[in-house]
mmCIF file of C-alpha atoms and ligand atoms in Angstrom:
data_model
loop_
_atom_site.group_PDB
_atom_site.id
_atom_site.type_symbol
_atom_site.label_atom_id
_atom_site.label_comp_id
_atom_site.label_asym_id
_atom_site.label_seq_id
_atom_site.Cartn_x
_atom_site.Cartn_y
_atom_site.Cartn_z
ATOM 1 C CA MET Q 1140 0.000 0.000 0.000
ATOM 2 C CA LEU Q 1141 1.285 3.497 -0.891
ATOM 3 C CA ILE Q 1142 0.713 6.488 1.380
ATOM 4 C CA ASN Q 1143 0.751 9.903 -0.272
ATOM 5 C CA ASN Q 1144 0.772 13.009 1.937
ATOM 6 C CA ILE Q 1145 -1.534 15.739 0.672
ATOM 7 C CA GLU Q 1146 -2.085 19.245 1.997
ATOM 8 C CA GLN Q 1147 -4.629 18.243 4.600
ATOM 9 C CA GLY Q 1148 -4.455 14.512 4.871
ATOM 10 C CA TYR Q 1149 -3.460 11.385 3.000
ATOM 11 C CA ILE Q 1150 -4.278 9.450 -0.151
ATOM 12 C CA LEU Q 1151 -3.794 5.677 -0.115
ATOM 13 C CA THR Q 1152 -3.391 3.471 -3.190
ATOM 14 C CA PRO Q 1153 -2.358 -0.172 -3.694
ATOM 15 C CA ASP Q 1154 1.315 -0.834 -4.527
ATOM 16 C CA HIS Q 1155 0.596 -1.542 -8.196
ATOM 17 C CA THR Q 1156 -1.180 1.798 -8.874
ATOM 18 C CA LYS Q 1157 0.179 3.583 -11.955
ATOM 19 C CA THR Q 1158 -1.881 6.777 -12.215
ATOM 20 C CA PRO Q 1159 -1.996 8.967 -9.113
ATOM 21 C CA PHE Q 1160 -5.222 9.910 -7.383
ATOM 22 C CA LEU Q 1161 -5.849 13.560 -6.585
ATOM 23 C CA PRO Q 1162 -8.023 15.011 -3.794
ATOM 24 C CA GLU Q 1163 -10.758 16.044 -6.260
ATOM 25 C CA HIS Q 1164 -11.175 12.413 -7.351
ATOM 26 C CA PHE Q 1165 -12.978 11.798 -4.064
ATOM 27 C CA ASP Q 1166 -15.646 14.411 -4.791
ATOM 28 C CA PRO Q 1167 -18.769 13.111 -6.599
ATOM 29 C CA ASN Q 1168 -19.227 16.591 -8.156
ATOM 30 C CA TYR Q 1169 -15.912 16.183 -9.938
ATOM 31 C CA TRP Q 1170 -17.089 12.993 -11.659
ATOM 32 C CA GLN Q 1171 -20.437 14.574 -12.410
ATOM 33 C CA GLN Q 1172 -18.659 17.450 -14.193
ATOM 34 C CA GLN Q 1173 -16.661 14.890 -16.181
ATOM 35 C CA ASN Q 1174 -19.925 13.186 -17.137
ATOM 36 C CA ALA Q 1175 -18.426 10.032 -15.667
ATOM 37 C CA ILE Q 1176 -21.168 9.025 -13.219
ATOM 38 C CA VAL Q 1177 -22.829 5.835 -14.434
ATOM 39 C CA GLY Q 1178 -25.001 5.073 -11.403
ATOM 40 C CA THR Q 1179 -25.649 5.496 -7.722
ATOM 41 C CA LYS Q 1180 -26.786 3.216 -4.946
ATOM 42 C CA GLU Q 1181 -28.303 4.202 -1.638
ATOM 43 C CA GLY Q 1182 -26.869 2.323 1.304
ATOM 44 C CA ARG Q 1183 -26.393 4.102 4.617
ATOM 45 C CA ALA Q 1184 -24.923 6.750 2.311
ATOM 46 C CA THR Q 1185 -24.831 7.132 -1.461
ATOM 47 C CA ALA Q 1186 -22.350 4.982 -3.362
ATOM 48 C CA TRP Q 1187 -21.305 6.735 -6.594
ATOM 49 C CA PHE Q 1188 -20.384 4.580 -9.598
ATOM 50 C CA PHE Q 1189 -18.072 6.350 -12.059
ATOM 51 C CA ARG Q 1190 -15.977 5.548 -15.115
ATOM 52 C CA HIS Q 1191 -12.239 6.239 -14.802
ATOM 53 C CA ASN Q 1192 -9.159 4.688 -16.475
ATOM 54 C CA ASN Q 1193 -11.361 2.252 -18.422
ATOM 55 C CA GLN Q 1194 -12.996 0.771 -15.370
ATOM 56 C CA ILE Q 1195 -16.038 1.438 -13.228
ATOM 57 C CA SER Q 1196 -15.230 2.381 -9.661
ATOM 58 C CA VAL Q 1197 -17.376 3.031 -6.614
ATOM 59 C CA LEU Q 1198 -16.868 6.045 -4.344
ATOM 60 C CA LYS Q 1199 -18.194 5.928 -0.792
ATOM 61 C CA HIS Q 1200 -17.969 8.590 1.911
ATOM 62 C CA TYR Q 1201 -17.720 7.457 5.530
ATOM 63 C CA TRP Q 1202 -20.738 8.404 7.608
ATOM 64 C CA ARG Q 1203 -21.411 7.659 11.214
ATOM 65 C CA GLY Q 1204 -24.504 5.533 11.737
ATOM 66 C CA GLY Q 1205 -27.065 5.465 14.513
ATOM 67 C CA MET Q 1206 -27.904 8.062 17.135
ATOM 68 C CA VAL Q 1207 -24.433 9.593 17.271
ATOM 69 C CA GLY Q 1208 -24.591 10.047 13.504
ATOM 70 C CA LYS Q 1209 -27.287 12.663 13.758
ATOM 71 C CA LEU Q 1210 -24.991 14.857 15.833
ATOM 72 C CA LEU Q 1211 -21.557 14.218 14.381
ATOM 73 C CA SER Q 1212 -22.270 13.471 10.709
ATOM 74 C CA ASP Q 1213 -19.076 12.476 8.886
ATOM 75 C CA GLN Q 1214 -16.440 13.614 11.384
ATOM 76 C CA TYR Q 1215 -14.255 11.178 13.279
ATOM 77 C CA LEU Q 1216 -11.675 11.824 15.968
ATOM 78 C CA PHE Q 1217 -8.198 11.752 14.388
ATOM 79 C CA GLN Q 1218 -5.659 9.795 16.440
ATOM 80 C CA GLY Q 1219 -3.098 9.156 13.731
ATOM 81 C CA LEU Q 1220 -3.415 7.805 10.199
ATOM 82 C CA LYS Q 1221 -3.110 4.148 11.154
ATOM 83 C CA SER Q 1222 -5.960 4.415 13.642
ATOM 84 C CA THR Q 1223 -8.447 5.710 11.067
ATOM 85 C CA ARG Q 1224 -11.226 3.430 9.916
ATOM 86 C CA VAL Q 1225 -10.412 4.289 6.302
ATOM 87 C CA TYR Q 1226 -6.768 3.229 6.614
ATOM 88 C CA LYS Q 1227 -7.735 -0.003 8.359
ATOM 89 C CA GLU Q 1228 -10.403 -0.912 5.797
ATOM 90 C CA PHE Q 1229 -8.109 -0.098 2.875
ATOM 91 C CA LEU Q 1230 -5.206 -2.101 4.301
ATOM 92 C CA LEU Q 1231 -7.484 -5.055 5.017
ATOM 93 C CA LEU Q 1232 -8.902 -4.955 1.456
ATOM 94 C CA CYS Q 1233 -5.350 -4.934 0.044
ATOM 95 C CA GLU Q 1234 -4.454 -7.971 2.165
ATOM 96 C CA LEU Q 1235 -7.629 -9.872 1.337
ATOM 97 C CA GLU Q 1236 -7.228 -9.227 -2.369
ATOM 98 C CA GLN Q 1237 -3.627 -10.449 -2.224
ATOM 99 C CA ARG Q 1238 -4.802 -13.637 -0.573
ATOM 100 C CA GLY Q 1239 -7.266 -14.184 -3.403
ATOM 101 C CA LEU Q 1240 -10.421 -13.696 -1.360
ATOM 102 C CA PRO Q 1241 -13.459 -12.397 -3.287
ATOM 103 C CA VAL Q 1242 -13.554 -8.718 -2.258
ATOM 104 C CA PRO Q 1243 -13.847 -5.594 -4.413
ATOM 105 C CA SER Q 1244 -10.339 -4.456 -5.456
ATOM 106 C CA PRO Q 1245 -9.202 -1.429 -3.465
ATOM 107 C CA VAL Q 1246 -8.518 1.519 -5.795
ATOM 108 C CA ALA Q 1247 -7.808 4.520 -3.535
ATOM 109 C CA ALA Q 1248 -8.783 6.090 -0.230
ATOM 110 C CA LYS Q 1249 -8.571 9.577 1.232
ATOM 111 C CA ILE Q 1250 -8.282 10.702 4.822
ATOM 112 C CA SER Q 1251 -8.897 14.457 5.139
ATOM 113 C CA THR Q 1252 -7.638 15.858 8.415
ATOM 114 C CA SER Q 1253 -8.471 19.109 10.114
ATOM 115 C CA TYR Q 1254 -7.165 19.687 13.662
ATOM 116 C CA CYS Q 1255 -8.223 16.619 15.613
ATOM 117 C CA ILE Q 1256 -10.920 15.345 13.240
ATOM 118 C CA TYR Q 1257 -10.869 13.468 9.969
ATOM 119 C CA ARG Q 1258 -13.276 12.574 7.178
ATOM 120 C CA GLY Q 1259 -12.885 9.534 4.955
ATOM 121 C CA ASP Q 1260 -13.592 8.324 1.420
ATOM 122 C CA LEU Q 1261 -13.027 4.956 -0.178
ATOM 123 C CA ILE Q 1262 -12.906 3.962 -3.857
ATOM 124 C CA THR Q 1263 -13.154 0.298 -4.866
ATOM 125 C CA ALA Q 1264 -13.488 -1.363 -8.258
ATOM 126 C CA ALA Q 1265 -17.137 -2.030 -9.047
ATOM 127 C CA ILE Q 1266 -18.173 -5.661 -9.091
ATOM 128 C CA THR Q 1267 -19.702 -6.028 -12.531
ATOM 129 C CA GLY Q 1268 -23.431 -6.580 -12.670
ATOM 130 C CA ALA Q 1269 -23.556 -6.758 -8.864
ATOM 131 C CA THR Q 1270 -26.822 -7.775 -7.235
ATOM 132 C CA SER Q 1271 -27.011 -8.039 -3.475
ATOM 133 C CA LEU Q 1272 -28.502 -11.055 -1.749
ATOM 134 C CA CYS Q 1273 -31.142 -8.692 -0.365
ATOM 135 C CA GLU Q 1274 -32.103 -7.583 -3.897
ATOM 136 C CA VAL Q 1275 -32.320 -11.167 -5.142
ATOM 137 C CA LEU Q 1276 -34.650 -12.161 -2.297
ATOM 138 C CA GLN Q 1277 -37.053 -9.354 -3.170
ATOM 139 C CA THR Q 1278 -37.651 -10.921 -6.569
ATOM 140 C CA ARG Q 1279 -37.350 -14.683 -6.126
ATOM 141 C CA GLU Q 1280 -36.343 -17.533 -3.854
ATOM 142 C CA ILE Q 1281 -32.653 -18.301 -3.686
ATOM 143 C CA THR Q 1282 -31.450 -21.570 -5.230
ATOM 144 C CA LEU Q 1283 -29.719 -24.265 -3.199
ATOM 145 C CA ASN Q 1284 -26.671 -23.784 -5.405
ATOM 146 C CA GLN Q 1285 -26.530 -20.083 -4.509
ATOM 147 C CA LEU Q 1286 -27.041 -20.826 -0.812
ATOM 148 C CA ASN Q 1287 -24.101 -23.235 -0.973
ATOM 149 C CA LYS Q 1288 -21.908 -20.664 -2.711
ATOM 150 C CA ILE Q 1289 -22.699 -18.062 -0.058
ATOM 151 C CA ALA Q 1290 -21.999 -20.554 2.726
ATOM 152 C CA GLN Q 1291 -18.679 -21.581 1.169
ATOM 153 C CA THR Q 1292 -17.607 -17.980 0.674
ATOM 154 C CA ILE Q 1293 -18.316 -17.003 4.284
ATOM 155 C CA ALA Q 1294 -16.505 -20.131 5.493
ATOM 156 C CA GLN Q 1295 -13.542 -19.244 3.255
ATOM 157 C CA PHE Q 1296 -13.267 -15.836 4.952
ATOM 158 C CA HIS Q 1297 -13.742 -17.328 8.403
ATOM 159 C CA ARG Q 1298 -11.075 -19.975 7.866
ATOM 160 C CA ALA Q 1299 -8.724 -17.157 6.804
ATOM 161 C CA GLY Q 1300 -9.551 -15.368 10.069
ATOM 162 C CA VAL Q 1301 -11.496 -12.499 8.516
ATOM 163 C CA TYR Q 1302 -13.931 -10.942 10.961
ATOM 164 C CA HIS Q 1303 -16.621 -8.914 9.167
ATOM 165 C CA ALA Q 1304 -18.080 -6.296 11.508
ATOM 166 C CA ASP Q 1305 -21.333 -5.981 9.546
ATOM 167 C CA LEU Q 1306 -22.073 -9.260 7.787
ATOM 168 C CA ASN Q 1307 -25.590 -8.785 6.408
ATOM 169 C CA ILE Q 1308 -27.474 -9.540 3.208
ATOM 170 C CA ASN Q 1309 -26.722 -6.101 1.711
ATOM 171 C CA ASN Q 1310 -23.004 -6.787 1.981
ATOM 172 C CA ILE Q 1311 -23.155 -10.099 0.079
ATOM 173 C CA LEU Q 1312 -23.102 -9.572 -3.690
ATOM 174 C CA PHE Q 1313 -23.324 -11.793 -6.780
ATOM 175 C CA ASN Q 1314 -21.434 -10.633 -9.855
ATOM 176 C CA GLU Q 1315 -22.798 -11.229 -13.351
ATOM 177 C CA ALA Q 1316 -21.188 -14.691 -13.444
ATOM 178 C CA GLY Q 1317 -22.966 -15.610 -10.201
ATOM 179 C CA GLU Q 1318 -19.817 -15.536 -8.055
ATOM 180 C CA VAL Q 1319 -20.187 -14.388 -4.447
ATOM 181 C CA TYR Q 1320 -18.337 -11.355 -3.048
ATOM 182 C CA LEU Q 1321 -18.279 -9.846 0.425
ATOM 183 C CA ILE Q 1322 -18.064 -6.051 0.657
ATOM 184 C CA ASP Q 1323 -17.982 -3.294 3.282
ATOM 185 C CA PHE Q 1324 -15.036 -4.179 5.564
ATOM 186 C CA ASP Q 1325 -15.315 -1.073 7.741
ATOM 187 C CA ARG Q 1326 -14.199 -2.176 11.232
ATOM 188 C CA GLY Q 1327 -13.400 -5.658 9.942
ATOM 189 C CA GLU Q 1328 -10.135 -7.286 10.973
ATOM 190 C CA LEU Q 1329 -7.933 -10.345 10.823
ATOM 191 C CA ARG Q 1330 -8.341 -12.497 13.911
ATOM 192 C CA THR Q 1331 -7.308 -15.913 15.081
ATOM 193 C CA PRO Q 1332 -10.134 -18.197 13.886
ATOM 194 C CA SER Q 1333 -12.487 -18.831 16.776
ATOM 195 C CA HIS Q 1334 -16.012 -20.117 17.102
ATOM 196 C CA SER Q 1335 -17.236 -17.155 19.158
ATOM 197 C CA TRP Q 1336 -16.630 -14.331 16.662
ATOM 198 C CA GLN Q 1337 -17.545 -16.547 13.722
ATOM 199 C CA LYS Q 1338 -20.885 -17.250 15.386
ATOM 200 C CA HIS Q 1339 -21.279 -13.540 16.107
ATOM 201 C CA ASN Q 1340 -20.961 -12.897 12.336
ATOM 202 C CA MET Q 1341 -23.497 -15.632 11.510
ATOM 203 C CA ASP Q 1342 -25.985 -14.388 14.124
ATOM 204 C CA ARG Q 1343 -25.819 -10.916 12.624
ATOM 205 C CA LEU Q 1344 -26.365 -12.358 9.147
ATOM 206 C CA ARG Q 1345 -29.375 -14.343 10.358
ATOM 207 C CA ARG Q 1346 -30.939 -11.258 11.954
ATOM 208 C CA SER Q 1347 -30.492 -9.306 8.723
ATOM 209 C CA PHE Q 1348 -32.684 -11.790 6.797
ATOM 210 C CA TYR Q 1349 -35.566 -11.281 9.218
ATOM 211 C CA LYS Q 1350 -35.050 -7.536 9.498
ATOM 212 C CA GLU Q 1351 -35.159 -7.061 5.702
ATOM 213 C CA ALA Q 1352 -38.069 -9.495 5.337
ATOM 214 C CA GLY Q 1353 -40.165 -7.018 7.325
ATOM 215 C CA LYS Q 1354 -39.194 -4.128 5.068
ATOM 216 C CA TRP Q 1355 -40.153 -5.345 1.587
ATOM 217 C CA PRO Q 1356 -43.571 -6.121 0.063
ATOM 218 C CA THR Q 1357 -42.235 -9.416 -1.274
ATOM 219 C CA PHE Q 1358 -39.330 -11.291 0.257
ATOM 220 C CA TYR Q 1359 -38.608 -14.912 -0.584
ATOM 221 C CA PHE Q 1360 -36.888 -16.314 2.443
ATOM 222 C CA THR Q 1361 -37.830 -19.182 4.759
ATOM 223 C CA ASP Q 1362 -36.518 -20.603 8.045
ATOM 224 C CA ASN Q 1363 -35.583 -23.638 5.988
ATOM 225 C CA ASN Q 1364 -33.334 -21.503 3.776
ATOM 226 C CA TRP Q 1365 -31.479 -20.357 6.870
ATOM 227 C CA GLU Q 1366 -31.057 -23.932 8.122
ATOM 228 C CA GLN Q 1367 -29.644 -24.954 4.721
ATOM 229 C CA LEU Q 1368 -27.275 -22.003 4.638
ATOM 230 C CA ASN Q 1369 -26.052 -22.562 8.169
ATOM 231 C CA LEU Q 1370 -25.545 -26.298 7.622
ATOM 232 C CA ALA Q 1371 -23.585 -25.740 4.403
ATOM 233 C CA TYR Q 1372 -21.520 -23.105 6.212
ATOM 234 C CA LYS Q 1373 -20.650 -25.459 9.076
ATOM 235 C CA GLN Q 1374 -19.676 -28.210 6.648
ATOM 236 C CA ALA Q 1375 -17.481 -25.832 4.635
ATOM 237 C CA LEU Q 1376 -15.859 -24.452 7.785
ATOM 238 C CA ALA Q 1377 -14.902 -27.933 8.983
ATOM 239 C CA ARG Q 1378 -13.278 -28.864 5.677
HETATM 240 N N1 LIG B 936 -17.354 -2.546 -5.244
HETATM 241 C C1 LIG B 936 -18.681 -2.520 -5.376
HETATM 242 N N2 LIG B 936 -19.258 -3.055 -6.470
HETATM 243 C C2 LIG B 936 -20.594 -3.034 -6.636
HETATM 244 N N3 LIG B 936 -21.456 -2.479 -5.746
HETATM 245 C C3 LIG B 936 -20.948 -1.926 -4.637
HETATM 246 C C4 LIG B 936 -19.538 -1.916 -4.380
HETATM 247 N N4 LIG B 936 -19.333 -1.272 -3.202
HETATM 248 C C5 LIG B 936 -20.541 -0.907 -2.748
HETATM 249 N N5 LIG B 936 -21.534 -1.290 -3.594
HETATM 250 C C6 LIG B 936 -22.983 -1.075 -3.430
HETATM 251 O O1 LIG B 936 -23.181 0.075 -2.619
HETATM 252 C C7 LIG B 936 -23.863 -0.271 -1.407
HETATM 253 C C8 LIG B 936 -23.279 0.489 -0.219
HETATM 254 O O2 LIG B 936 -21.910 0.202 -0.056
HETATM 255 P P1 LIG B 936 -21.291 -0.305 1.320
HETATM 256 O O3 LIG B 936 -19.816 -0.412 1.131
HETATM 257 O O4 LIG B 936 -21.982 -1.535 1.774
HETATM 258 O O5 LIG B 936 -21.561 0.906 2.317
HETATM 259 P P2 LIG B 936 -22.631 1.174 3.474
HETATM 260 O O6 LIG B 936 -23.283 -0.118 3.871
HETATM 261 O O7 LIG B 936 -21.795 1.752 4.568
HETATM 262 O O8 LIG B 936 -23.585 2.168 2.881
HETATM 263 C C9 LIG B 936 -23.713 -1.771 -1.277
HETATM 264 O O9 LIG B 936 -24.774 -2.380 -0.582
HETATM 265 C C10 LIG B 936 -23.648 -2.225 -2.730
HETATM 266 O O10 LIG B 936 -24.949 -2.409 -3.244
HETATM 267 MG MG1 LIG B 937 -23.068 -2.061 3.410
#
């Protein structure tokens, strides 16, 4: 990972990056002016999809969630570059990609500092034709084959010691070839594999199915689907 000092902060890129990233590249208005925006997606915040260097990338600003979020918006306490959530997520993505795990390729990140606060932005390569598990379930029931793929992918991360702080059905994507990716590694980390945090991840995932089921007019998910997923996961983990 390369660290580039800018006037008020830092820009991070992977080692193999050829063209530099500039501060304005982290501003959605810049890409709008270039006519490069090809889509947006509303998560907790807007994800901006833009065309740059012959690829589609996704720009995401870091926002605080929950009650605190309403007061503090996008500002975080700065306690050194390596303690920032942006730095940690970017470094983790670089490591996971190197290990061949299915994550979006890290492209660049920016940490903007001002006195003792920072703001963060992350750019990753877009997963082509991505559909989240949550989106799939709004239109049809998931196949056993897809359930198995999801289970195997989560087990692959867990065997590698990857703790995902927010494993939920919006952070599990299928690309156009039907391959499974995990995204959104904010506050994720490498840990010694252990049943307790792995179960914590799976419990969170299970809750997300039921939470989203209550949100959408149609949602094709059954208790049986969860049992199948969890069984396939346990089998894959033990392999
Ligand atoms: N690399 C990517 N490729 C395709 N879609 C993405 C990518 N990164 C994010 N998205 C989409 O944007 C949404 C929000 O991004 P995410 O990183 O999960 O942020 P958050 O959950 O904090 O809003 C995701 O649910 C996904 O639909
Ligand atoms: Mg997310």
